[in-house]
């Protein structure tokens, strides 16, 4: 095989020597043009088009980074707000507001102590009670200390008791 390849190369080299100088220049020029075209379409143009696409996307990406930075700053500011700054009366008022907003005020009783607040729901829809709990934990910045949920005879209804507490002075 090596001999066949060498023989073929010798044949091409002999054909090259038989060409006139003008024909050699034409073939070299054609090869240079062909290599330039291949280089353009394989290497340069994809890189150029990718750069143009990225340049067009850059303002949107910068706007997204700015939004994320603003949200991060807002989250940091909210995490610095401590729930213990709210008095027991303020927490009770927030709980009552959340109950009224959810339409659960008639189904709930609130027993607010200094540290632990118990909210008891009678025959309430399970999803409404859990949604209310998630909202109160988020808005009033309380922690769930204990939960008791008992299925009610009515389908989809439960009797639920949630024990909520305000974080201690060092907690966040």
Tab-separated table of N, CA, C and O in Angstrom, residues 7-53:
chain	number	residue	atom	x	y	z
A	7	UNK	N	3.830	5.592	-5.592
A	7	UNK	CA	3.735	5.606	-7.056
A	7	UNK	C	2.726	6.649	-7.513
A	7	UNK	O	2.957	7.359	-8.511
A	8	UNK	N	1.614	6.744	-6.809
A	8	UNK	CA	0.592	7.729	-7.176
A	8	UNK	C	1.140	9.146	-6.988
A	8	UNK	O	0.900	10.022	-7.817
A	9	UNK	N	1.851	9.383	-5.888
A	9	UNK	CA	2.446	10.700	-5.636
A	9	UNK	C	3.466	11.050	-6.723
A	9	UNK	O	3.521	12.187	-7.188
A	10	UNK	N	4.253	10.076	-7.123
A	10	UNK	CA	5.222	10.296	-8.210
A	10	UNK	C	4.503	10.652	-9.500
A	10	UNK	O	4.959	11.512	-10.252
A	11	UNK	N	3.334	10.020	-9.735
A	11	UNK	CA	2.570	10.324	-10.949
A	11	UNK	C	2.042	11.744	-10.932
A	11	UNK	O	2.084	12.454	-11.950
A	12	UNK	N	1.566	12.202	-9.779
A	12	UNK	CA	1.060	13.580	-9.657
A	12	UNK	C	2.211	14.564	-9.821
A	12	UNK	O	2.076	15.591	-10.486
A	13	UNK	N	3.341	14.269	-9.208
A	13	UNK	CA	4.509	15.142	-9.310
A	13	UNK	C	5.000	15.233	-10.767
A	13	UNK	O	5.363	16.311	-11.240
A	14	UNK	N	4.974	14.113	-11.487
A	14	UNK	CA	5.375	14.112	-12.900
A	14	UNK	C	4.406	14.937	-13.733
A	14	UNK	O	4.820	15.701	-14.610
A	15	UNK	N	3.094	14.830	-13.433
A	15	UNK	CA	2.094	15.646	-14.152
A	15	UNK	C	2.332	17.124	-13.878
A	15	UNK	O	2.175	17.967	-14.770
A	16	UNK	N	2.703	17.478	-12.645
A	16	UNK	CA	2.966	18.868	-12.281
A	16	UNK	C	4.178	19.416	-13.061
A	16	UNK	O	4.147	20.540	-13.536
A	17	UNK	N	5.179	18.604	-13.211
A	17	UNK	CA	6.378	19.042	-13.935
A	17	UNK	C	6.097	19.252	-15.420
A	17	UNK	O	6.740	20.086	-16.054
A	18	UNK	N	5.138	18.503	-15.961
A	18	UNK	CA	4.828	18.636	-17.383
A	18	UNK	C	3.992	19.874	-17.686
A	18	UNK	O	3.886	20.277	-18.834
A	19	UNK	N	3.388	20.480	-16.631
A	19	UNK	CA	2.557	21.665	-16.860
A	19	UNK	C	3.428	22.871	-17.205
A	19	UNK	O	4.554	23.007	-16.706
A	20	UNK	N	2.841	23.756	-17.984
A	20	UNK	CA	3.531	24.996	-18.324
A	20	UNK	C	3.484	25.924	-17.107
A	20	UNK	O	2.600	25.802	-16.250
A	21	UNK	N	4.442	26.844	-17.019
A	21	UNK	CA	4.455	27.763	-15.863
A	21	UNK	C	3.142	28.527	-15.700
A	21	UNK	O	2.676	28.752	-14.570
A	22	UNK	N	2.486	28.904	-16.761
A	22	UNK	CA	1.213	29.625	-16.688
A	22	UNK	C	0.133	28.735	-16.072
A	22	UNK	O	-0.664	29.177	-15.242
A	23	UNK	N	0.094	27.463	-16.452
A	23	UNK	CA	-0.896	26.536	-15.907
A	23	UNK	C	-0.642	26.287	-14.416
A	23	UNK	O	-1.573	26.162	-13.624
A	24	UNK	N	0.632	26.229	-14.033
A	24	UNK	CA	0.959	26.051	-12.613
A	24	UNK	C	0.459	27.235	-11.794
A	24	UNK	O	-0.098	27.065	-10.708
A	25	UNK	N	0.682	28.482	-12.328
A	25	UNK	CA	0.211	29.675	-11.629
A	25	UNK	C	-1.312	29.666	-11.495
A	25	UNK	O	-1.853	30.040	-10.448
A	26	UNK	N	-2.014	29.233	-12.543
A	26	UNK	CA	-3.483	29.162	-12.484
A	26	UNK	C	-3.938	28.153	-11.428
A	26	UNK	O	-4.870	28.418	-10.657
A	27	UNK	N	-3.293	26.994	-11.385
A	27	UNK	CA	-3.672	25.990	-10.384
A	27	UNK	C	-3.365	26.470	-8.959
A	27	UNK	O	-4.158	26.273	-8.046
A	28	UNK	N	-2.201	27.104	-8.757
A	28	UNK	CA	-1.855	27.625	-7.433
A	28	UNK	C	-2.848	28.717	-7.035
A	28	UNK	O	-3.318	28.769	-5.892
A	29	UNK	N	-3.185	29.616	-7.966
A	29	UNK	CA	-4.168	30.680	-7.687
A	29	UNK	C	-5.534	30.103	-7.342
A	29	UNK	O	-6.199	30.564	-6.413
A	30	UNK	N	-5.957	29.077	-8.090
A	30	UNK	CA	-7.245	28.429	-7.797
A	30	UNK	C	-7.234	27.772	-6.423
A	30	UNK	O	-8.225	27.829	-5.675
A	31	UNK	N	-6.089	27.140	-6.070
A	31	UNK	CA	-5.979	26.504	-4.752
A	31	UNK	C	-6.039	27.551	-3.644
A	31	UNK	O	-6.677	27.341	-2.604
A	32	UNK	N	-5.374	28.710	-3.878
A	32	UNK	CA	-5.403	29.780	-2.879
A	32	UNK	C	-6.825	30.306	-2.714
A	32	UNK	O	-7.302	30.511	-1.584
A	33	UNK	N	-7.540	30.516	-3.819
A	33	UNK	CA	-8.935	30.988	-3.742
A	33	UNK	C	-9.806	29.946	-3.033
A	33	UNK	O	-10.638	30.289	-2.185
A	34	UNK	N	-9.617	28.689	-3.352
A	34	UNK	CA	-10.389	27.623	-2.712
A	34	UNK	C	-10.110	27.568	-1.210
A	34	UNK	O	-11.037	27.455	-0.394
A	35	UNK	N	-8.841	27.656	-0.815
A	35	UNK	CA	-8.492	27.663	0.610
A	35	UNK	C	-9.051	28.888	1.315
A	35	UNK	O	-9.519	28.802	2.460
A	36	UNK	N	-9.034	30.043	0.646
A	36	UNK	CA	-9.592	31.257	1.245
A	36	UNK	C	-11.102	31.099	1.456
A	36	UNK	O	-11.644	31.485	2.501
A	37	UNK	N	-11.799	30.527	0.465
A	37	UNK	CA	-13.246	30.324	0.593
A	37	UNK	C	-13.565	29.345	1.725
A	37	UNK	O	-14.482	29.570	2.531
A	38	UNK	N	-12.818	28.268	1.799
A	38	UNK	CA	-13.037	27.292	2.871
A	38	UNK	C	-12.751	27.941	4.224
A	38	UNK	O	-13.513	27.774	5.185
A	39	UNK	N	-11.666	28.695	4.316
A	39	UNK	CA	-11.340	29.395	5.574
A	39	UNK	C	-12.433	30.361	5.973
A	39	UNK	O	-12.795	30.473	7.148
A	40	UNK	N	-12.982	31.085	4.999
A	40	UNK	CA	-14.061	32.045	5.280
A	40	UNK	C	-15.294	31.331	5.820
A	40	UNK	O	-15.844	31.726	6.856
A	41	UNK	N	-15.756	30.305	5.102
A	41	UNK	CA	-17.007	29.654	5.469
A	41	UNK	C	-16.886	28.726	6.679
A	41	UNK	O	-17.870	28.472	7.355
A	42	UNK	N	-15.693	28.216	6.949
A	42	UNK	CA	-15.542	27.281	8.062
A	42	UNK	C	-15.105	27.998	9.335
A	42	UNK	O	-15.573	27.672	10.423
A	43	UNK	N	-14.230	28.995	9.224
A	43	UNK	CA	-13.666	29.609	10.422
A	43	UNK	C	-14.194	31.011	10.690
A	43	UNK	O	-14.688	31.301	11.771
A	44	UNK	N	-14.089	31.904	9.728
A	44	UNK	CA	-14.361	33.312	9.992
A	44	UNK	C	-15.853	33.626	10.096
A	44	UNK	O	-16.276	34.268	11.058
A	45	UNK	N	-16.646	33.205	9.116
A	45	UNK	CA	-18.061	33.600	9.106
A	45	UNK	C	-18.836	33.098	10.319
A	45	UNK	O	-19.579	33.874	10.928
A	46	UNK	N	-18.717	31.839	10.761
A	46	UNK	CA	-19.446	31.427	11.965
A	46	UNK	C	-19.053	32.239	13.206
A	46	UNK	O	-19.905	32.600	14.016
A	47	UNK	N	-17.774	32.532	13.346
A	47	UNK	CA	-17.335	33.335	14.490
A	47	UNK	C	-17.904	34.744	14.403
A	47	UNK	O	-18.364	35.309	15.398
A	48	UNK	N	-17.908	35.311	13.228
A	48	UNK	CA	-18.431	36.669	13.032
A	48	UNK	C	-19.929	36.722	13.323
A	48	UNK	O	-20.394	37.626	14.027
A	49	UNK	N	-20.671	35.764	12.795
A	49	UNK	CA	-22.126	35.739	13.035
A	49	UNK	C	-22.434	35.499	14.515
A	49	UNK	O	-23.363	36.098	15.070
A	50	UNK	N	-21.665	34.639	15.169
A	50	UNK	CA	-21.863	34.410	16.598
A	50	UNK	C	-21.590	35.666	17.405
A	50	UNK	O	-22.314	35.983	18.353
A	51	UNK	N	-20.576	36.390	17.028
A	51	UNK	CA	-20.264	37.641	17.716
A	51	UNK	C	-21.376	38.667	17.527
A	51	UNK	O	-21.749	39.369	18.478
A	52	UNK	N	-21.932	38.749	16.328
A	52	UNK	CA	-23.032	39.686	16.079
A	52	UNK	C	-24.267	39.300	16.898
A	52	UNK	O	-24.954	40.155	17.451
A	53	UNK	N	-24.547	37.989	16.977
A	53	UNK	CA	-25.700	37.519	17.755
A	53	UNK	C	-25.513	37.848	19.235
A	53	UNK	O	-26.430	38.330	19.899
